[in-house]
Amino acid sequence: MSIVKPCLDALRITFRHLGRKPTTVMHPFQPRTRAARWRQTFALVHDEHGEEACIGCKKCEKICPSEVITVVMAKKRESPATGQKRGWADDFTLDLTACIVCELCVQVCPVDAIVMCRAPTPPGGAREDLFLTMSRLYANEHALPRAPITGTSLIASHQPAEDVAQ
Amino acid sequence: MPFPHDPILHALVLGVVLCSALLGVTSYFIWFERKFAGRMQGRVGPKHVGWEGLLQPIADAFKLLLKEDIVPRAADKPLFHLAPLLAVVVALMGVAVVPLASGLVIADLDVGVLFFLAAGAMTVLPTWMAGWASNNKYALIGGMRAVAQSVAYGVPMVFGALVPVIFAGSMNLSEIVAAQAGGHWFLWWPPGPGLLAAGIFLMASLAEGNRIPFDIPEAESELVSGVSTEYTGMKFGMFYLAEYVHSLVGSALFATLFLGGHDGPGPDLLALQVVWFALKTMAVATFILWIRWTFVRLRSDQLMTLCWKWLLPAGLVVLMVAAVWARFVPGRTA
């Protein structure tokens, strides 16, 4: 009758849970605590010379599993700041409606031009709010706080940060 | 007695009142179950409709009533329509013989226990009816499982119920309650056989009512929803209701057979007796909920093993012990 003890144990455990406080957060009515590494939208950044960092290499477009990134590559031309030839992107769009937030685009970017941001509120339910054009992506650079780990350092950072309340 | 002396009028009035009250209690019992299950799993349960979700059963009933009633083209239509209705009626039938207080019983049958067991065994009929009439393989498999299960578990259930019958020397539920008067409830007096019989009876009545952990006729992970797969709207709601009514009436019978029915401390008032009876029934029903939200579903063969290899021999032994006790030990047995 080895089955009796596990049965009694199970009954004891569920009974103990009866007196426990529910862990439910009444989300739309109560604010939810965000984890330290929580992030939800993107930004394109400028490099140290104040130029658009994106070189239009299309690596992010190719790696994107849900194919939401579109990059229009421009011809290589000289950088006004350094005088060296480099690539440029004519256009860059990212559709958050189908984005699965895998962050592969951030990891694959050779120049760390695309980063994730910590928006304090969800970006909104309207479809046009979720479609990030190039200008909106550059506007996010300074408008929103950066995710704690960005760019190629993501690949190196396999140690999870400690979660704290936002 | 504030009730008419004509037995048919008495049964009719009391029956209508009790059945309506029971259906109301059932819908709030479902609310209670959802709250209880929620707390057991660290959730809050229904919360938004009314204070603490108290209006949720009413909202659910309206939702079910307003849903489209779909009948499969190849279904056996008369049986398909009849099955949910019959399920509720059969589930309610057991109420007739359970005494709520001394004298407060719809039909004070001398074979009350037999009637109740027969009514309980009939629950298999609407279940099988629904399984057959749906013309759906999942419903059919569910119906066949229900038949196998109910037929099997009817036997240990009878053995469990026979122990109080032996001790009280009567099949009349009012006399069984009277035999337990003064706290000599059959659950612990005489010590041993009553407790074992109660365990066997509880398990068998859970299995007969197709309740978790014995709900293999509607095993969601295997059979979609078993016999109620093709049912929509209020017809599905009636199966749901019948399952809960069956569970509550089963708890009431358990309280009557093993917990002394309406026996309890305090003055001999009709209202107080009803309160004691209701408290005991709810305690048993809550214990069933506790079991339901703790254990996982048994496999079909495990279910049969439990019945034929364990409950049946155990039931026979307990019955024998009870018979010997009733014959040779003097005291509070007939």
Coordinates of C-alpha atoms in Angstrom, one line a residue:
Chain A
M1 CA 0.0 0.0 0.0
S2 CA 2.8 2.4 -0.9
I3 CA 0.2 4.6 -2.7
V4 CA -1.4 5.8 0.6
K5 CA 1.4 8.0 1.8
P6 CA 1.8 10.0 -1.5
C7 CA -2.0 10.5 -1.6
L8 CA -2.0 11.8 2.0
D9 CA 1.0 14.0 1.2
A10 CA -0.8 15.4 -1.8
L11 CA -3.9 16.2 0.2
R12 CA -1.7 17.9 2.9
I13 CA 0.0 20.1 0.3
T14 CA -3.2 21.3 -1.4
F15 CA -4.7 21.9 2.0
R16 CA -1.8 24.1 3.1
H17 CA -2.1 26.1 -0.1
L18 CA -5.7 27.0 0.8
G19 CA -4.4 29.5 3.4
R20 CA -1.8 30.9 1.1
K21 CA -2.2 34.4 -0.3
P22 CA -3.1 34.3 -4.0
T23 CA -0.2 35.2 -6.3
T24 CA -2.5 36.7 -8.9
V25 CA -1.7 40.3 -9.9
M26 CA -4.9 42.0 -11.1
H27 CA -3.0 43.3 -14.0
P28 CA -4.9 46.0 -15.8
F29 CA -6.0 47.5 -12.4
Q30 CA -2.7 47.0 -10.6
P31 CA 0.7 47.9 -12.0
R32 CA 2.9 44.9 -12.7
T33 CA 6.4 44.7 -11.5
R34 CA 8.7 44.5 -14.4
A35 CA 11.9 42.4 -14.3
A36 CA 15.2 44.2 -14.5
R37 CA 15.9 42.9 -18.0
W38 CA 12.4 43.4 -19.3
R39 CA 12.4 45.2 -22.6
Q40 CA 9.9 45.6 -25.4
T41 CA 10.7 48.0 -28.2
F42 CA 13.6 49.0 -30.4
A43 CA 15.8 51.9 -31.2
L44 CA 18.5 52.7 -33.8
V45 CA 21.5 54.6 -32.4
H46 CA 24.1 57.0 -33.6
D47 CA 27.8 56.2 -33.3
E48 CA 30.5 58.1 -31.5
H49 CA 30.9 60.6 -34.4
G50 CA 27.2 61.5 -34.3
E51 CA 26.5 59.6 -37.5
E52 CA 23.8 56.9 -38.0
A53 CA 25.5 53.7 -36.9
C54 CA 23.5 51.4 -39.2
I55 CA 25.7 50.3 -42.2
G56 CA 22.7 48.7 -44.0
C57 CA 24.3 45.2 -44.1
K58 CA 20.8 43.5 -43.9
K59 CA 22.1 40.9 -41.4
C60 CA 19.2 41.7 -39.1
E61 CA 16.7 41.4 -41.9
K62 CA 18.1 38.0 -42.8
I63 CA 18.2 36.6 -39.3
C64 CA 14.7 37.8 -38.3
P65 CA 12.6 34.7 -37.7
S66 CA 9.3 36.5 -38.3
E67 CA 10.7 38.6 -41.1
V68 CA 9.5 41.9 -39.7
I69 CA 12.6 44.0 -40.5
T70 CA 13.1 45.6 -43.9
V71 CA 16.4 47.4 -44.7
V72 CA 17.0 49.3 -47.9
M73 CA 20.8 49.3 -48.5
A74 CA 22.5 52.4 -49.8
K75 CA 25.7 52.7 -51.8
K76 CA 28.9 53.0 -49.9
R77 CA 30.1 56.5 -49.5
E78 CA 32.5 58.5 -47.4
S79 CA 31.7 59.3 -43.9
P80 CA 31.7 63.1 -43.3
A81 CA 33.2 62.6 -39.8
T82 CA 36.1 60.2 -40.5
G83 CA 36.5 60.4 -44.2
Q84 CA 36.4 56.6 -44.6
K85 CA 34.0 54.8 -46.9
R86 CA 31.2 52.9 -45.1
G87 CA 27.8 51.5 -45.8
W88 CA 24.5 53.3 -45.1
A89 CA 20.8 52.4 -44.8
D90 CA 18.3 54.4 -46.8
D91 CA 15.4 53.0 -45.0
F92 CA 14.8 50.7 -42.0
T93 CA 11.4 49.5 -40.7
L94 CA 10.5 47.1 -38.0
D95 CA 6.9 45.8 -37.5
L96 CA 6.3 45.1 -33.8
T97 CA 2.9 43.5 -34.5
A98 CA 4.7 40.2 -35.5
C99 CA 8.0 40.7 -33.6
I100 CA 8.6 37.9 -31.2
V101 CA 11.2 39.8 -29.2
C102 CA 13.9 37.2 -29.8
E103 CA 16.6 39.9 -29.9
L104 CA 18.5 38.1 -32.6
C105 CA 18.7 41.3 -34.6
V106 CA 20.5 42.9 -31.7
Q107 CA 22.9 40.0 -31.3
V108 CA 23.8 39.8 -35.0
C109 CA 24.4 43.5 -35.6
P110 CA 28.1 44.0 -36.3
V111 CA 28.1 47.7 -35.3
D112 CA 25.6 47.5 -32.5
A113 CA 23.3 49.9 -34.3
I114 CA 20.0 48.4 -33.2
V115 CA 19.2 48.1 -29.4
M116 CA 16.2 47.2 -27.3
C117 CA 14.6 49.7 -25.0
R118 CA 12.7 49.6 -21.8
A119 CA 9.5 51.5 -22.5
P120 CA 7.6 52.3 -19.2
T121 CA 4.2 51.6 -20.8
P122 CA 3.2 49.1 -23.5
P123 CA 3.6 50.7 -27.0
G124 CA -0.2 50.8 -27.6
G125 CA -2.7 48.6 -29.3
A126 CA -3.2 50.5 -32.6
R127 CA -1.4 48.9 -35.5
E128 CA 0.2 52.2 -36.6
D129 CA 1.7 52.5 -33.1
L130 CA 3.4 49.2 -33.5
F131 CA 5.0 49.9 -36.9
L132 CA 8.4 51.4 -36.3
T133 CA 9.7 53.6 -39.1
M134 CA 13.3 54.7 -39.4
S135 CA 12.6 58.1 -37.9
R136 CA 10.7 56.6 -35.0
L137 CA 13.5 54.2 -34.4
Y138 CA 16.0 57.0 -34.2
A139 CA 13.6 59.1 -32.0
N140 CA 13.5 56.1 -29.6
E141 CA 17.3 56.4 -29.1
H142 CA 17.0 59.3 -26.7
A143 CA 13.3 59.1 -25.8
L144 CA 13.4 55.7 -24.1
P145 CA 15.8 54.1 -21.6
R146 CA 18.1 51.5 -23.0
A147 CA 17.9 47.8 -22.1
P148 CA 20.7 47.1 -19.5
I149 CA 22.6 44.9 -22.0
T150 CA 22.7 45.8 -25.7
G151 CA 24.5 44.9 -28.8
T152 CA 27.2 42.3 -29.2
S153 CA 27.7 42.2 -25.4
L154 CA 24.4 40.2 -25.3
I155 CA 26.2 37.2 -26.7
A156 CA 28.8 37.4 -24.0
S157 CA 26.4 37.9 -21.2
H158 CA 25.0 34.5 -20.4
Q159 CA 24.9 35.2 -16.7
P160 CA 21.3 36.3 -15.9
A161 CA 21.1 39.6 -14.0
E162 CA 19.3 39.7 -10.7
D163 CA 15.6 40.6 -11.1
V164 CA 14.6 43.7 -9.2
A165 CA 11.3 45.6 -9.0
Q166 CA 11.2 48.5 -11.5
Chain B
M1 CA -45.9 19.4 10.6
P2 CA -46.6 22.5 8.5
F3 CA -47.0 20.3 5.4
P4 CA -50.3 18.9 3.9
H5 CA -51.2 15.5 5.2
D6 CA -52.1 14.1 1.8
P7 CA -48.9 12.2 0.9
I8 CA -49.0 13.0 -2.8
L9 CA -49.5 16.7 -2.2
H10 CA -46.8 16.6 0.5
A11 CA -44.3 15.0 -1.9
L12 CA -45.2 17.4 -4.8
V13 CA -44.9 20.6 -2.7
L14 CA -41.8 19.5 -0.9
G15 CA -40.3 18.0 -4.1
V16 CA -40.7 21.2 -6.1
V17 CA -39.3 23.4 -3.3
L18 CA -36.4 21.1 -2.6
C19 CA -35.4 20.6 -6.2
S20 CA -35.6 24.4 -6.9
A21 CA -33.5 25.0 -3.8
L22 CA -31.0 22.4 -4.7
L23 CA -30.6 23.8 -8.2
G24 CA -29.9 27.2 -6.7
V25 CA -27.5 25.7 -4.2
T26 CA -25.8 23.9 -7.0
S27 CA -25.1 27.0 -9.1
Y28 CA -23.5 28.7 -6.0
F29 CA -21.7 25.5 -5.2
I30 CA -20.0 25.9 -8.6
W31 CA -19.0 29.4 -7.6
F32 CA -17.7 28.0 -4.3
E33 CA -15.8 25.3 -6.1
R34 CA -14.1 27.9 -8.4
K35 CA -13.1 30.0 -5.5
F36 CA -11.9 27.0 -3.5
A37 CA -9.9 25.6 -6.5
G38 CA -8.5 29.1 -7.1
R39 CA -7.2 29.4 -3.5
M40 CA -5.8 25.9 -3.7
Q41 CA -3.8 26.9 -6.7
G42 CA -2.7 30.4 -5.5
R43 CA -5.3 32.1 -7.7
V44 CA -8.3 34.3 -6.8
G45 CA -11.1 32.6 -8.7
P46 CA -14.1 34.5 -10.1
K47 CA -13.7 38.2 -9.2
H48 CA -15.3 40.6 -11.5
V49 CA -19.1 39.8 -11.9
G50 CA -20.6 41.1 -8.7
W51 CA -18.8 41.3 -5.4
E52 CA -16.1 38.6 -5.4
G53 CA -17.8 37.1 -8.5
L54 CA -21.0 36.2 -6.7
L55 CA -23.1 37.0 -9.8
Q56 CA -20.8 34.7 -12.0
P57 CA -23.2 31.7 -11.9
I58 CA -26.0 33.9 -13.2
A59 CA -23.8 35.3 -15.9
D60 CA -22.7 31.8 -16.9
A61 CA -26.3 30.6 -17.0
F62 CA -27.3 33.5 -19.3
K63 CA -24.2 32.8 -21.5
L64 CA -25.2 29.1 -21.8
L65 CA -28.9 30.0 -22.6
L66 CA -27.9 32.5 -25.3
K67 CA -25.5 30.1 -27.1
E68 CA -26.3 28.5 -30.3
D69 CA -27.9 25.0 -30.0
I70 CA -26.0 22.8 -32.5
V71 CA -27.3 19.3 -33.3
P72 CA -25.1 17.1 -35.5
R73 CA -26.7 16.2 -38.8
A74 CA -26.3 12.4 -38.2
A75 CA -27.3 12.5 -34.5
D76 CA -30.1 10.4 -33.2
K77 CA -32.2 13.4 -32.5
P78 CA -34.9 12.3 -30.0
L79 CA -32.2 10.6 -27.8
F80 CA -29.8 13.5 -28.3
H81 CA -32.4 16.0 -27.0
L82 CA -33.6 13.7 -24.2
A83 CA -30.3 12.8 -22.7
P84 CA -29.4 16.1 -20.9
L85 CA -32.9 16.4 -19.6
L86 CA -32.8 12.9 -18.3
A87 CA -29.4 13.5 -16.7
V88 CA -30.7 16.2 -14.5
V89 CA -33.9 14.3 -13.6
V90 CA -32.0 11.2 -12.7
A91 CA -29.5 13.2 -10.6
L92 CA -32.4 14.9 -8.8
M93 CA -34.2 11.6 -8.1
G94 CA -32.0 10.7 -5.1
V95 CA -33.3 13.8 -3.3
A96 CA -36.6 12.0 -2.8
V97 CA -35.5 9.7 0.0
V98 CA -32.9 11.8 1.9
P99 CA -34.3 13.1 5.2
L100 CA -33.4 16.8 5.8
A101 CA -34.8 16.7 9.3
S102 CA -37.0 14.3 11.2
G103 CA -40.1 14.0 9.2
L104 CA -38.9 16.4 6.5
V105 CA -38.5 13.9 3.6
I106 CA -40.2 13.8 0.3
A107 CA -40.9 10.1 0.3
D108 CA -40.1 8.1 3.5
L109 CA -39.6 4.8 1.7
D110 CA -38.8 1.7 3.6
V111 CA -36.3 0.8 0.8
G112 CA -34.8 4.3 0.7
V113 CA -31.2 3.0 0.4
L114 CA -32.2 0.7 -2.4
F115 CA -34.1 3.4 -4.2
F116 CA -31.1 5.8 -3.9
L117 CA -28.6 3.2 -5.2
A118 CA -31.0 2.3 -8.1
A119 CA -31.4 6.0 -9.0
G120 CA -27.6 6.5 -8.8
A121 CA -27.1 3.5 -11.1
M122 CA -29.5 5.0 -13.6
T123 CA -27.1 8.0 -14.2
V124 CA -25.4 5.7 -16.7
L125 CA -28.5 5.7 -18.9
P126 CA -28.4 9.4 -20.0
T127 CA -24.7 9.3 -20.2
W128 CA -24.7 6.3 -22.6
M129 CA -27.7 7.8 -24.4
A130 CA -25.7 11.0 -25.1
G131 CA -22.7 9.0 -26.1
W132 CA -24.6 6.9 -28.6
A133 CA -26.9 9.7 -29.9
S134 CA -24.1 12.1 -30.6
N135 CA -22.8 9.9 -33.5
N136 CA -19.3 10.9 -32.5
K137 CA -16.4 8.5 -31.8
Y138 CA -15.2 10.4 -28.8
A139 CA -18.7 10.6 -27.3
L140 CA -19.2 6.9 -28.0
I141 CA -15.9 5.9 -26.3
G142 CA -16.8 8.1 -23.4
G143 CA -20.2 6.5 -23.1
M144 CA -18.8 3.0 -23.2
R145 CA -16.2 3.9 -20.5
A146 CA -19.1 5.4 -18.4
V147 CA -21.0 2.2 -18.6
A148 CA -18.0 0.0 -17.7
Q149 CA -17.2 2.3 -14.8
S150 CA -20.7 2.7 -13.4
V151 CA -21.5 -1.0 -13.6
A152 CA -18.2 -1.9 -11.9
Y153 CA -18.4 0.7 -9.1
G154 CA -22.1 0.1 -8.4
V155 CA -21.0 -3.1 -6.6
P156 CA -18.6 -1.7 -4.0
M157 CA -21.0 1.2 -3.6
V158 CA -23.7 -1.2 -2.5
F159 CA -21.3 -2.9 -0.1
G160 CA -20.4 0.4 1.4
A161 CA -24.0 1.4 1.8
L162 CA -25.0 -2.0 3.3
V163 CA -22.8 -1.6 6.4
P164 CA -25.0 1.2 7.9
V165 CA -28.0 -0.8 6.8
I166 CA -26.8 -3.8 8.8
F167 CA -26.1 -1.6 11.8
A168 CA -29.4 0.1 11.7
G169 CA -31.3 -3.0 10.7
S170 CA -33.3 -1.0 8.2
M171 CA -33.1 0.4 4.7
N172 CA -35.2 3.4 5.6
L173 CA -33.0 6.4 5.7
S174 CA -35.0 8.1 8.5
E175 CA -34.4 5.0 10.7
I176 CA -30.8 4.9 9.8
V177 CA -30.5 8.5 11.0
A178 CA -32.4 7.6 14.1
A179 CA -30.0 4.7 14.8
Q180 CA -27.1 7.2 14.9
A181 CA -28.8 9.6 17.3
G182 CA -26.6 11.1 20.0
G183 CA -23.4 11.3 18.1
H184 CA -23.0 7.5 17.5
W185 CA -22.4 8.1 13.9
F186 CA -21.6 5.1 11.8
L187 CA -18.4 6.7 10.6
W188 CA -16.7 5.9 13.9
W189 CA -19.2 3.8 15.8
P190 CA -18.7 0.8 15.7
P191 CA -15.0 1.6 15.2
G192 CA -13.4 0.2 12.1
P193 CA -16.0 -1.2 9.7
G194 CA -17.9 2.1 9.5
L195 CA -14.9 4.1 8.5
L196 CA -13.7 1.6 5.9
A197 CA -17.2 1.4 4.5
A198 CA -17.4 5.2 4.3
G199 CA -14.1 5.2 2.4
I200 CA -15.3 2.6 0.0
F201 CA -18.7 4.3 -0.4
L202 CA -17.1 7.7 -1.1
M203 CA -14.7 6.4 -3.7
A204 CA -17.4 4.4 -5.4
S205 CA -19.8 7.3 -5.4
L206 CA -17.1 9.6 -6.9
A207 CA -16.5 7.0 -9.6
E208 CA -20.2 6.5 -10.2
G209 CA -20.7 10.3 -10.6
N210 CA -17.8 10.4 -13.0
R211 CA -16.0 13.0 -10.8
I212 CA -12.3 13.6 -10.9
P213 CA -10.1 11.5 -10.3
F214 CA -12.4 9.0 -11.9
D215 CA -13.7 11.2 -14.8
I216 CA -12.3 8.9 -17.5
P217 CA -15.6 9.1 -19.5
E218 CA -14.9 12.7 -20.2
A219 CA -11.1 12.6 -20.1
E220 CA -10.4 15.9 -21.8
S221 CA -6.9 15.0 -22.7
E222 CA -8.0 11.9 -24.5
L223 CA -11.7 12.3 -25.5
V224 CA -12.2 16.0 -26.2
S225 CA -15.0 16.2 -23.7
G226 CA -16.3 12.6 -23.8
V227 CA -20.1 12.2 -23.9
S228 CA -20.7 16.0 -23.9
T229 CA -18.4 16.6 -26.9
E230 CA -21.3 17.4 -29.3
Y231 CA -23.4 19.3 -26.8
T232 CA -23.6 23.1 -26.8
G233 CA -25.3 25.8 -24.9
M234 CA -27.8 24.9 -22.2
K235 CA -27.8 21.2 -23.1
F236 CA -24.1 21.1 -22.2
G237 CA -25.0 23.2 -19.1
M238 CA -27.5 20.5 -18.1
F239 CA -24.9 17.8 -18.1
Y240 CA -22.7 20.1 -16.1
L241 CA -25.5 20.8 -13.7
A242 CA -26.4 17.1 -13.4
E243 CA -22.8 16.3 -12.5
Y244 CA -22.8 18.8 -9.6
V245 CA -26.3 17.8 -8.5
H246 CA -25.2 14.2 -8.4
S247 CA -22.2 15.1 -6.4
L248 CA -24.2 17.2 -3.9
V249 CA -26.9 14.5 -3.5
G250 CA -24.2 11.9 -3.1
S251 CA -22.7 14.0 -0.3
A252 CA -26.1 14.3 1.3
L253 CA -26.5 10.5 1.2
F254 CA -23.0 10.1 2.7
A255 CA -23.9 12.5 5.5
T256 CA -27.1 10.5 6.1
L257 CA -25.5 7.1 6.1
F258 CA -22.3 7.8 8.0
L259 CA -22.4 11.2 9.6
G260 CA -25.8 10.9 11.4
G261 CA -27.8 13.0 8.9
H262 CA -29.6 15.8 10.8
D263 CA -28.3 14.6 14.2
G264 CA -26.4 17.2 16.1
P265 CA -26.1 19.0 19.4
G266 CA -28.6 21.7 20.3
P267 CA -32.4 21.8 20.8
D268 CA -34.6 19.5 18.8
L269 CA -35.7 22.1 16.3
L270 CA -36.6 21.5 12.7
A271 CA -34.6 24.5 11.5
L272 CA -31.5 23.5 13.5
Q273 CA -31.8 19.9 12.1
V274 CA -31.8 21.2 8.6
V275 CA -28.8 23.4 9.4
W276 CA -26.9 20.4 10.8
F277 CA -27.8 18.3 7.7
A278 CA -26.7 21.1 5.3
L279 CA -23.4 21.6 7.2
K280 CA -22.6 18.0 7.0
T281 CA -23.5 17.8 3.3
M282 CA -21.3 20.8 2.5
A283 CA -18.5 19.3 4.5
V284 CA -18.6 16.1 2.5
A285 CA -19.0 18.1 -0.7
T286 CA -15.9 20.2 0.2
F287 CA -13.9 17.1 0.9
I288 CA -14.8 15.8 -2.5
L289 CA -13.6 19.2 -4.0
W290 CA -10.4 18.8 -2.0
I291 CA -9.9 15.3 -3.6
R292 CA -10.8 16.7 -7.0
W293 CA -8.3 19.5 -7.0
T294 CA -5.5 17.3 -5.6
F295 CA -5.4 14.1 -7.6
V296 CA -4.9 13.4 -11.3
R297 CA -7.1 11.2 -13.4
L298 CA -6.7 7.5 -13.1
R299 CA -6.0 5.4 -16.3
S300 CA -8.9 3.2 -17.4
D301 CA -7.2 0.0 -16.4
Q302 CA -6.1 1.5 -13.0
L303 CA -9.7 2.4 -12.4
M304 CA -10.8 -1.2 -13.0
T305 CA -7.9 -2.6 -10.9
L306 CA -8.9 -0.3 -8.1
C307 CA -12.5 -1.5 -8.3
W308 CA -12.3 -5.2 -8.8
K309 CA -9.0 -6.0 -7.0
W310 CA -9.2 -3.6 -4.0
L311 CA -12.6 -2.1 -3.4
L312 CA -14.6 -5.2 -4.1
P313 CA -12.7 -7.6 -1.8
A314 CA -12.3 -4.9 0.9
G315 CA -16.1 -4.2 0.7
L316 CA -16.8 -7.9 1.1
V317 CA -14.5 -8.1 4.2
V318 CA -16.0 -5.0 5.7
L319 CA -19.5 -6.3 5.1
M320 CA -18.6 -9.6 6.8
V321 CA -17.0 -7.8 9.8
A322 CA -20.1 -5.6 10.1
A323 CA -22.4 -8.6 10.0
V324 CA -20.4 -10.4 12.7
W325 CA -20.4 -7.3 14.8
A326 CA -24.1 -6.8 14.5
R327 CA -24.8 -10.4 15.3
F328 CA -22.5 -10.9 18.3
V329 CA -21.6 -7.6 19.9
P330 CA -24.5 -6.3 22.0
G331 CA -25.2 -2.6 21.9
R332 CA -26.6 0.0 19.6
T333 CA -27.4 -2.2 16.7
A334 CA -30.7 -3.6 15.8

